[in-house]
Coordinates of C-alpha atoms and ligand atoms in Angstrom, one line a residue:
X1 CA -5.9 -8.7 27.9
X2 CA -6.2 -9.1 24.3
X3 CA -3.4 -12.0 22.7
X4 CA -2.7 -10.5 19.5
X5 CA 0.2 -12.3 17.5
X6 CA 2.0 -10.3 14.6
X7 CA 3.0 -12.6 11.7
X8 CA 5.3 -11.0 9.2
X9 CA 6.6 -8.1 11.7
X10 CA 10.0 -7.5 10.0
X11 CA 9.7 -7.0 6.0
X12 CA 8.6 -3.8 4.9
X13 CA 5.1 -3.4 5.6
X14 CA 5.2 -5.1 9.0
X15 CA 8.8 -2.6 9.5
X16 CA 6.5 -0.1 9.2
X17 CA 3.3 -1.1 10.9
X18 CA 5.5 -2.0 14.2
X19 CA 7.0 1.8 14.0
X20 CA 3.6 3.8 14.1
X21 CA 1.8 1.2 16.5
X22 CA 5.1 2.4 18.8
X23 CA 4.6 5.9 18.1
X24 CA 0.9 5.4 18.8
X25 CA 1.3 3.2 21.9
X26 CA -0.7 0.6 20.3
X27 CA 0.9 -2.2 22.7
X28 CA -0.1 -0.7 25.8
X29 CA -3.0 -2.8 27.1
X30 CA -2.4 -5.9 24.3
X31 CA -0.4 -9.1 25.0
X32 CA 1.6 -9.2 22.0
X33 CA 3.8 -11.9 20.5
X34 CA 5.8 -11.9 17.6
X35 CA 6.1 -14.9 14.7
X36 CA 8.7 -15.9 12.4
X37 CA 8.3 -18.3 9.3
X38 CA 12.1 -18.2 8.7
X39 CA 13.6 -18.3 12.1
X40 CA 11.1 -19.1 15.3
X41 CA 13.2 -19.3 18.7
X42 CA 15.0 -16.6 18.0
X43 CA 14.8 -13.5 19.8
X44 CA 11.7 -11.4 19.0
X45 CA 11.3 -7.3 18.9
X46 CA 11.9 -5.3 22.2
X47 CA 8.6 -4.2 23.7
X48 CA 8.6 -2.8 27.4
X49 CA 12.1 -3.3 27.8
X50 CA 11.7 -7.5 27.2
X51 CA 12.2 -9.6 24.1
X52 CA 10.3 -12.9 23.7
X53 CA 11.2 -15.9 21.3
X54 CA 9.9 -15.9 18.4
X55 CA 7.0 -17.9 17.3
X56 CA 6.1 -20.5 14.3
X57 CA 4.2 -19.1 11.8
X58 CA 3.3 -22.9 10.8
X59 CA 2.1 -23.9 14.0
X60 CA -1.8 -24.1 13.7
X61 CA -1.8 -25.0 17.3
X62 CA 0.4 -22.1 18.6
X63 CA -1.8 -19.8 16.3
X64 CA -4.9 -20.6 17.2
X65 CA -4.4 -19.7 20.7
X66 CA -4.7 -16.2 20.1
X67 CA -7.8 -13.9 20.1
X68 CA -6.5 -10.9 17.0
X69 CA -3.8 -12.2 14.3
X70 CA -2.3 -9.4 12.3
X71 CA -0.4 -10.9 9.3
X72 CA 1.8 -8.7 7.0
X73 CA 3.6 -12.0 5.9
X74 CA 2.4 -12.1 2.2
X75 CA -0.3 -14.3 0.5
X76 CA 1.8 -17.3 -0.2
X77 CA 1.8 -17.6 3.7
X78 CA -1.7 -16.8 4.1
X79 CA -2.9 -19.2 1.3
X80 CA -1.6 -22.1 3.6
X81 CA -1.9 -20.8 6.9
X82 CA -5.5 -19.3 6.8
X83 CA -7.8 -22.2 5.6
X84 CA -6.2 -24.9 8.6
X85 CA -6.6 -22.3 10.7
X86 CA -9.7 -21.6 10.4
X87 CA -10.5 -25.7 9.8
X88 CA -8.8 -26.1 12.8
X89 CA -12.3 -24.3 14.3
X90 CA -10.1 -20.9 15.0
X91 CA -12.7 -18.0 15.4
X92 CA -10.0 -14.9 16.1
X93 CA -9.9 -11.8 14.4
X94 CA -7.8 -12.2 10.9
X95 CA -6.1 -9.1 9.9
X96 CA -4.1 -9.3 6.4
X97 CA -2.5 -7.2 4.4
X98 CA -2.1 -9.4 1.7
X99 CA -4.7 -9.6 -1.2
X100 CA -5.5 -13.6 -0.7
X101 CA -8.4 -13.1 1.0
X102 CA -9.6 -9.9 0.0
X103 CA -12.2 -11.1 -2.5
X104 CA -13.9 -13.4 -0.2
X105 CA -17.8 -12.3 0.4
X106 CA -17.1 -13.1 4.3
X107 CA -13.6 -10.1 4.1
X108 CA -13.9 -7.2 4.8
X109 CA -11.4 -4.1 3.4
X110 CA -10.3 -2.0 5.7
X111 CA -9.7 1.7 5.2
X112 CA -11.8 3.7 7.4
X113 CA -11.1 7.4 6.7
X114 CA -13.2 6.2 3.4
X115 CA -15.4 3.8 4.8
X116 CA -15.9 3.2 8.2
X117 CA -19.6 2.4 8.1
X118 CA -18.7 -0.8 5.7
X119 CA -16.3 -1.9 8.7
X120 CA -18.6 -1.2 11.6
X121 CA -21.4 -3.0 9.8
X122 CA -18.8 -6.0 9.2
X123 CA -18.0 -6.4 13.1
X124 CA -21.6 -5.8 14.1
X125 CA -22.5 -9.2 11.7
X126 CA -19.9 -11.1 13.4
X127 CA -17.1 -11.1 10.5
X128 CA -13.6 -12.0 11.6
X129 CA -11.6 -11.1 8.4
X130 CA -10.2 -7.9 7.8
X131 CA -8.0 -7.1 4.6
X132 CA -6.2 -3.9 3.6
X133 CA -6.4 -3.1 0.2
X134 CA -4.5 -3.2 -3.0
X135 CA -2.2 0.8 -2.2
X136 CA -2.3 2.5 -4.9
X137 CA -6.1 1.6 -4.9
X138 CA -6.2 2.8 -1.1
X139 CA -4.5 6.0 -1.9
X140 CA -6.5 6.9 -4.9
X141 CA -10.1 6.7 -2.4
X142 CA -7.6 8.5 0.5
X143 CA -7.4 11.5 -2.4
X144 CA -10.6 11.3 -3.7
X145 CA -12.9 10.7 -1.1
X146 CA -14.6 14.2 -0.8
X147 CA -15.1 13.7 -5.0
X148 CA -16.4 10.0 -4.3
X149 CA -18.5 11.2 -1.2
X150 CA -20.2 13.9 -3.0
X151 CA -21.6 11.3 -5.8
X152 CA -19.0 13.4 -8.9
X153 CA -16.9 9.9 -10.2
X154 CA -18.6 9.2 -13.3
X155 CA -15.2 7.0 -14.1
X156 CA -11.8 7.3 -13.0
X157 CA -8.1 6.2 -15.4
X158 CA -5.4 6.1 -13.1
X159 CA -2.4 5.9 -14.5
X160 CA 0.3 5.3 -11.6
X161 CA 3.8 5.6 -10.7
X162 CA 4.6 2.7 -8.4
X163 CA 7.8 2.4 -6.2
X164 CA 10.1 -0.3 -5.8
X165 CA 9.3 -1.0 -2.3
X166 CA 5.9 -1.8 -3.0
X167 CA 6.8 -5.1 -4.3
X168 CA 8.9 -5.5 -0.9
X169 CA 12.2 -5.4 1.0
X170 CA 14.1 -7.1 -1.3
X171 CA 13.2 -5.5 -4.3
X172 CA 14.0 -2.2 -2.7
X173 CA 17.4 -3.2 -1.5
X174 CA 17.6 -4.4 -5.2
X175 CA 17.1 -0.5 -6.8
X176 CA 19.7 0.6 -4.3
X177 CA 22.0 -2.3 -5.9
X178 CA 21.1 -1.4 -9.2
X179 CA 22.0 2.6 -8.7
X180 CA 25.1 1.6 -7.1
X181 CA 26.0 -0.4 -10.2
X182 CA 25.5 1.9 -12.4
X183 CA 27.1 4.9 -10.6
X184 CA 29.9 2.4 -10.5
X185 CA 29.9 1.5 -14.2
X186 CA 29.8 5.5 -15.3
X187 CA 32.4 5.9 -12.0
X188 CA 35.4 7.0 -14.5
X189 CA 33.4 9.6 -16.8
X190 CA 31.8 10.6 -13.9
X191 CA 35.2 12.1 -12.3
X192 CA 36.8 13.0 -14.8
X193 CA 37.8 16.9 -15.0
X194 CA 36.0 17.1 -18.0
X195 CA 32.5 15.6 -17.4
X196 CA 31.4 14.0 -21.1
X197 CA 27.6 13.6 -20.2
X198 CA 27.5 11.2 -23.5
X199 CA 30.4 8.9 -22.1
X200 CA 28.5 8.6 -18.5
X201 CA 25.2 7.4 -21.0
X202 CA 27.3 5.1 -22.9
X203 CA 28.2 3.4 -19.3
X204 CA 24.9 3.4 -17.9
X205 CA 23.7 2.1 -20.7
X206 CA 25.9 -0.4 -21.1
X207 CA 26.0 -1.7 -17.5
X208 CA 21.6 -1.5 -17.9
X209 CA 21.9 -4.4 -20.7
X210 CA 24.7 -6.1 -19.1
X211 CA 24.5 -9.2 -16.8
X212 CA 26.6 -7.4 -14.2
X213 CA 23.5 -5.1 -12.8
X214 CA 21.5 -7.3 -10.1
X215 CA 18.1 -7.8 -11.5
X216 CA 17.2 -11.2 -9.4
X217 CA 13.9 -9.5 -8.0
X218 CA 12.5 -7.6 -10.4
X219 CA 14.1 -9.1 -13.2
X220 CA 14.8 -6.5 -15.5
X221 CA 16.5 -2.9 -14.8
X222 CA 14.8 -0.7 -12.8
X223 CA 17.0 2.2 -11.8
X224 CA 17.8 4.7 -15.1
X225 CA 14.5 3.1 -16.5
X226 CA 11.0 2.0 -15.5
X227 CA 8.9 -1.4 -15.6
X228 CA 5.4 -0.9 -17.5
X229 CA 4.0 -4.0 -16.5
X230 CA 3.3 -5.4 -12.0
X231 CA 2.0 -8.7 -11.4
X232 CA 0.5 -11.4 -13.5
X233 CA -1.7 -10.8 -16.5
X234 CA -5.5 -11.4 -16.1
X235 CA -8.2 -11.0 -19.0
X236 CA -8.5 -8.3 -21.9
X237 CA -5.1 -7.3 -21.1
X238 CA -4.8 -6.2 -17.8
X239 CA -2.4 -6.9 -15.2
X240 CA -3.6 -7.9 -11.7
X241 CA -2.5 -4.8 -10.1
X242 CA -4.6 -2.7 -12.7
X243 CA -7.7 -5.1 -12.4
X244 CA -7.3 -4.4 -8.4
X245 CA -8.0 -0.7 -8.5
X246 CA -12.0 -1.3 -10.2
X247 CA -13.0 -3.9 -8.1
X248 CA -11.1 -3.6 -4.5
X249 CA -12.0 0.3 -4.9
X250 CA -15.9 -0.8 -5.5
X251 CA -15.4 -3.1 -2.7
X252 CA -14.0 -1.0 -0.5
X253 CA -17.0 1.9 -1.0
X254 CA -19.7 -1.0 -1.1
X255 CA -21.0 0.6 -3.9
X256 CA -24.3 -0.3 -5.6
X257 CA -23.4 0.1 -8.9
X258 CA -20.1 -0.2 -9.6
X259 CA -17.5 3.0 -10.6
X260 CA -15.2 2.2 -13.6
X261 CA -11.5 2.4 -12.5
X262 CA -9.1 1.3 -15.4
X263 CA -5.8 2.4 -16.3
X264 CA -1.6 1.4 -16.5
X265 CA 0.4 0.7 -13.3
X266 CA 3.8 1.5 -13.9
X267 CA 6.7 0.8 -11.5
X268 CA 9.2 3.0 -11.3
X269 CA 12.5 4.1 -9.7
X270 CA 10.9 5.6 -5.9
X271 CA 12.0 4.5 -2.9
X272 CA 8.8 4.6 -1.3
X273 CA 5.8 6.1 -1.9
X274 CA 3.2 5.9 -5.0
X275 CA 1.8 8.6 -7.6
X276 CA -0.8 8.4 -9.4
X277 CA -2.4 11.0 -12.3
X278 CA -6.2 10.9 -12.4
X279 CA -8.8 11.6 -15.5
X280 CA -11.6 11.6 -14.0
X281 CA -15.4 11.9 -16.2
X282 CA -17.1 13.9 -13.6
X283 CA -20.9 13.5 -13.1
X284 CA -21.5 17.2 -13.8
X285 CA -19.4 20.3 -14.3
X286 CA -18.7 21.9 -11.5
X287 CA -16.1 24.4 -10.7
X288 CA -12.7 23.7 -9.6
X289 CA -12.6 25.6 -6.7
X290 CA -15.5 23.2 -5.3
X291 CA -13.3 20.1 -6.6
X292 CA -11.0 21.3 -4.5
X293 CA -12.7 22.0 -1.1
X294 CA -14.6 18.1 -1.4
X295 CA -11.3 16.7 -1.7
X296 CA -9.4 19.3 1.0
X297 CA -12.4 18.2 3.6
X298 CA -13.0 14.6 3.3
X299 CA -10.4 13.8 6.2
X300 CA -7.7 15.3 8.0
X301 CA -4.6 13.8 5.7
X302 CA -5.5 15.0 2.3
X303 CA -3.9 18.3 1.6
X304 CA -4.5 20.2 -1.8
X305 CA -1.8 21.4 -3.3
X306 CA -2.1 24.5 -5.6
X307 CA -1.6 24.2 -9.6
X308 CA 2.1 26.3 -9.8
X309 CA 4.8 25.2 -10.0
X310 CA 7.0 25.8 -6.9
X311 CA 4.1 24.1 -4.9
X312 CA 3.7 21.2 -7.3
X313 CA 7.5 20.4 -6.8
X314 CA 8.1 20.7 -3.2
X315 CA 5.0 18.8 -1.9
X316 CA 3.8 17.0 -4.5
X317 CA 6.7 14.6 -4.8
X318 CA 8.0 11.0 -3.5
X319 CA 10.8 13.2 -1.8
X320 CA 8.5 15.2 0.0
X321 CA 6.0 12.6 1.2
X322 CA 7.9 9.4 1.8
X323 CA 7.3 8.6 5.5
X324 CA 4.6 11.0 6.5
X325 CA 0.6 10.5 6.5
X326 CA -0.4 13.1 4.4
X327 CA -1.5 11.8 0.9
X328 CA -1.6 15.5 -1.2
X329 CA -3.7 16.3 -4.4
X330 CA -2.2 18.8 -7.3
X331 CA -2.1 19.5 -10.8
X332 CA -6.2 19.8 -10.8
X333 CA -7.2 21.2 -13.5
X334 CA -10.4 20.8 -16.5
X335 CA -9.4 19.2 -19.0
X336 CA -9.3 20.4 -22.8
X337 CA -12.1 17.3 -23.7
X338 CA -14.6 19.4 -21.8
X339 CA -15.9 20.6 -18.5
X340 CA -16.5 17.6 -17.0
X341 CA -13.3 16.3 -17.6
X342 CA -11.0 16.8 -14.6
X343 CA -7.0 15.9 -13.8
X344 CA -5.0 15.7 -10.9
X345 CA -2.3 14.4 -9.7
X346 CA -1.4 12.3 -6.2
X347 CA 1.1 10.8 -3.6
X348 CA 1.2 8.8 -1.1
X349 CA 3.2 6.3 0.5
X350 CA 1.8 3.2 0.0
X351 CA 3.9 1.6 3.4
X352 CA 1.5 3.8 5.4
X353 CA -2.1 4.5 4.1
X354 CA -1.0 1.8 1.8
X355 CA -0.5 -0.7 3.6
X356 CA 0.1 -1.0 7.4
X357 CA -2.1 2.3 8.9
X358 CA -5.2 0.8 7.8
X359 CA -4.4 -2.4 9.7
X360 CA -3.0 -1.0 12.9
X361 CA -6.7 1.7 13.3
X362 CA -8.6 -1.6 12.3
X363 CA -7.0 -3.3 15.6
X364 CA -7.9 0.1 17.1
X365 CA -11.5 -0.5 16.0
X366 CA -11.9 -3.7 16.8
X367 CA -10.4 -3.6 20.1
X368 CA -13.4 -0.2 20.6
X369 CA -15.6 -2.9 19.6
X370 CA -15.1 -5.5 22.3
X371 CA -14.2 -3.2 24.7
X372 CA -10.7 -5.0 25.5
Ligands
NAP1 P1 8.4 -8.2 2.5 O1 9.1 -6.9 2.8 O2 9.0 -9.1 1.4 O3 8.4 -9.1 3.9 C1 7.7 -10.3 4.0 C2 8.5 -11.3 4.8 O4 9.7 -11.7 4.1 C3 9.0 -10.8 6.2 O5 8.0 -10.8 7.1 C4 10.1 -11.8 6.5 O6 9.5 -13.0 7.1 C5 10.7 -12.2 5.1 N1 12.0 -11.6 4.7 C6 12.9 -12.2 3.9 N2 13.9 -11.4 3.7 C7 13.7 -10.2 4.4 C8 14.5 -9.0 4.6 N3 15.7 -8.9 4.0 N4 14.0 -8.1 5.3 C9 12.7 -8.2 5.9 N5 12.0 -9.3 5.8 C10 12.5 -10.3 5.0 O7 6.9 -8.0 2.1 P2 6.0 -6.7 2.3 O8 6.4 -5.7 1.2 O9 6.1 -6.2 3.7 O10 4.6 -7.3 1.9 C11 3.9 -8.1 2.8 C12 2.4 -8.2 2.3 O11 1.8 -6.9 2.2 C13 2.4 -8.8 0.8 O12 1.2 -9.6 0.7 C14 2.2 -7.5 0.0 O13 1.6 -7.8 -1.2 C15 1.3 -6.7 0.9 N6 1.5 -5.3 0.7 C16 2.7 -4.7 0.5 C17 2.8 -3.3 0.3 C18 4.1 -2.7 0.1 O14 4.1 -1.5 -0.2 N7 5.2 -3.4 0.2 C19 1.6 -2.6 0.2 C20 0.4 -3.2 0.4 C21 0.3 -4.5 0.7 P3 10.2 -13.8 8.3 O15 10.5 -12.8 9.4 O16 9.1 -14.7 8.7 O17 11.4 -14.4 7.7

């Protein structure tokens, strides 16, 4: 049986990894352990009816006696962990959702709905490591992978709408704080008999610039406002996050000569899920209606949505998505700088074809691979 050992099972990304490899029976067949880096020896997850302790994430020795480990622990912990690990003349199977590794010539990127062949190819040389990708870069290839596929991306600006789970549990427990705050500050406005919408701004606003809202994770107010800046800043002006989608999206695709991706990454006040509005300098003008059945057939979990409005705000929305595989495509339309200008807009939630689906089908794979 294959000893696979999960590192990082409980914040949000593991949360969710743990839930679909449930729903998908991924345990059946595996001998799974769980890890903590906060509390080992306490009681693990129930699987098959049993809880084991939990594990050290420190301990190289307890690591390395597994054959798969999947790490949704953060890049901090796989900074450390990785390289004595692997010193340590551990061989396994690293799978990470973190970005740490992710630029390394000897990791892999994981996202097989887009590129498969890139994976195969990595286990057929032998490579153990195995990253998911930046998520709003995942779910921008998961919506445009018929457009990719068919040779039309000239260049791509994405200019995204990031939720506050994407920077992890705490943060999103932190926009629930934040709301609460404020729907407490505006609290006596907000009942009175007479609702004075300018006396409920006053409050918000006031409570938004006080030192009473809770802003020890992101720093700065979130809810009632947005954040137009994630990570730290790297050259010409860019933030990490932005500098991610051009060359994890390139990396990703294997591409010969590299696809321009460039734009803002914006967090705002989502739960869970990320948006994203394309331009997109197509290769050559082609109609709309093709645009549209590339991106409809590239895999089973894009959906196009049609350009009205009634469609574009039931399904095309954080509300509508949050939880579910689908990533759907709307708002495409030419653009008025020409016919090879194309827009459209996207969602996806970036805990599942963001984050922990690609992870979970690349233990499938692998475990296809070695037959075990
Ligand atoms: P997270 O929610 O902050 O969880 C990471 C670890 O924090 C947990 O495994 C847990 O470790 C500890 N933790 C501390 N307080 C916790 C609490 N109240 N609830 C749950 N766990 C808590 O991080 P994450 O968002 O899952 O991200 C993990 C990695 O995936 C990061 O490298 C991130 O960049 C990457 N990633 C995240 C997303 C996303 O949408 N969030 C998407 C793509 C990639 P112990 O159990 O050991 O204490």
């Amino acid at each position: 049986m294959l000893k696979v050992g999960f590192i990082g099972w409980r914040g949000m990304v593991g949360s969710v990894l743990m839930a679909r490899m449930r729903a998908e029976n991924d345990f059946e067949g595996l001998d799974s352990e769980f890890f903590s880096t906060s509390n080992p020896g306490a009681d693990g997850p129930e699987l098959g009816g049993a809880r084991r302790p939990l594990l050290d994430a420190h301990d190289i020795n307890t690591l390395r006696r597994f054959d798969v480990l999947l790490s949704c622990q953060g890049g901090a912990y796989t900074k450390d962990v990785f390289p004595r690990l692997r010193s340590a003349g551990w061989g396994g199977l690293w799978i990470d959702a973190a970005s740490a590794l992710r630029m390394n010539d000897d990791a892999v990127l994981v996202l097989d709905p887009v590129n498969r062949p890139v994976i195969e190819a990595g286990l057929a040389q032998g490579l153990n490591t195995y990253c998911g990708a930046n998520c709003t870069t995942s779910l921008m290839l998961m919506a445009l992978a018929g457009l990719y596929r068919a040779g039309l991306v000239e260049w791509i600006s994405t200019m995204t709408y990031q939720a506050a789970s994407g920077a992890g549990a705490r943060n999103m427990v932190e926009l629930v704080r934040q709301m609460s705050s404020l729907a407490d500050a505006a609290s006596e406005p907000l009942n009175a008999p007479a609702t004075d919408a300018m006396e409920i701004d006053r409050a918000v606003t006031e409570r938004l610039r006080s030192p009473d809202l809770p802003t020890n994770e992101f720093g700065h107010p979130l809810a009632a406002s947005l954040l137009p800046w994630i990570d730290r800043a790297v050259d010409g002006g860019q933030t990490r996050e932005e500098w991610k989608g051009f060359v994890e999206s390139n990396k990703i695709l294997a591409t010969e000569h590299p696809i321009p991706v460039d734009g803002q990454c914006v967090r705002v006040g989502a739960m869970r899920c990320h948006s994203q509005a394309f331009t997109i300098k197509l290769t050559r003008d082609v109609p709309v209606s093709d645009v549209e059945g590339l991106i409809a057939e590239a895999h089973p979990w894009t959906k196009v949505i049609d350009n009205r409005q009634q469609p574009s705000l039931t399904h095309l929305t954080p509300a509508a998505v949050t939880g579910t595989l689908d990533v759907p495509v709307g708002r495409i339309r030419k653009m008025k700088m020409g016919p090879e200008y194309l827009t459209a807009f996207s969602v996806g939630d970036q805990l599942l074809w963001g984050a922990a689906e690609p992870l979970r089908r690349m233990l499938t794979i692998y475990r296809e691979h070695v037959g075990r």
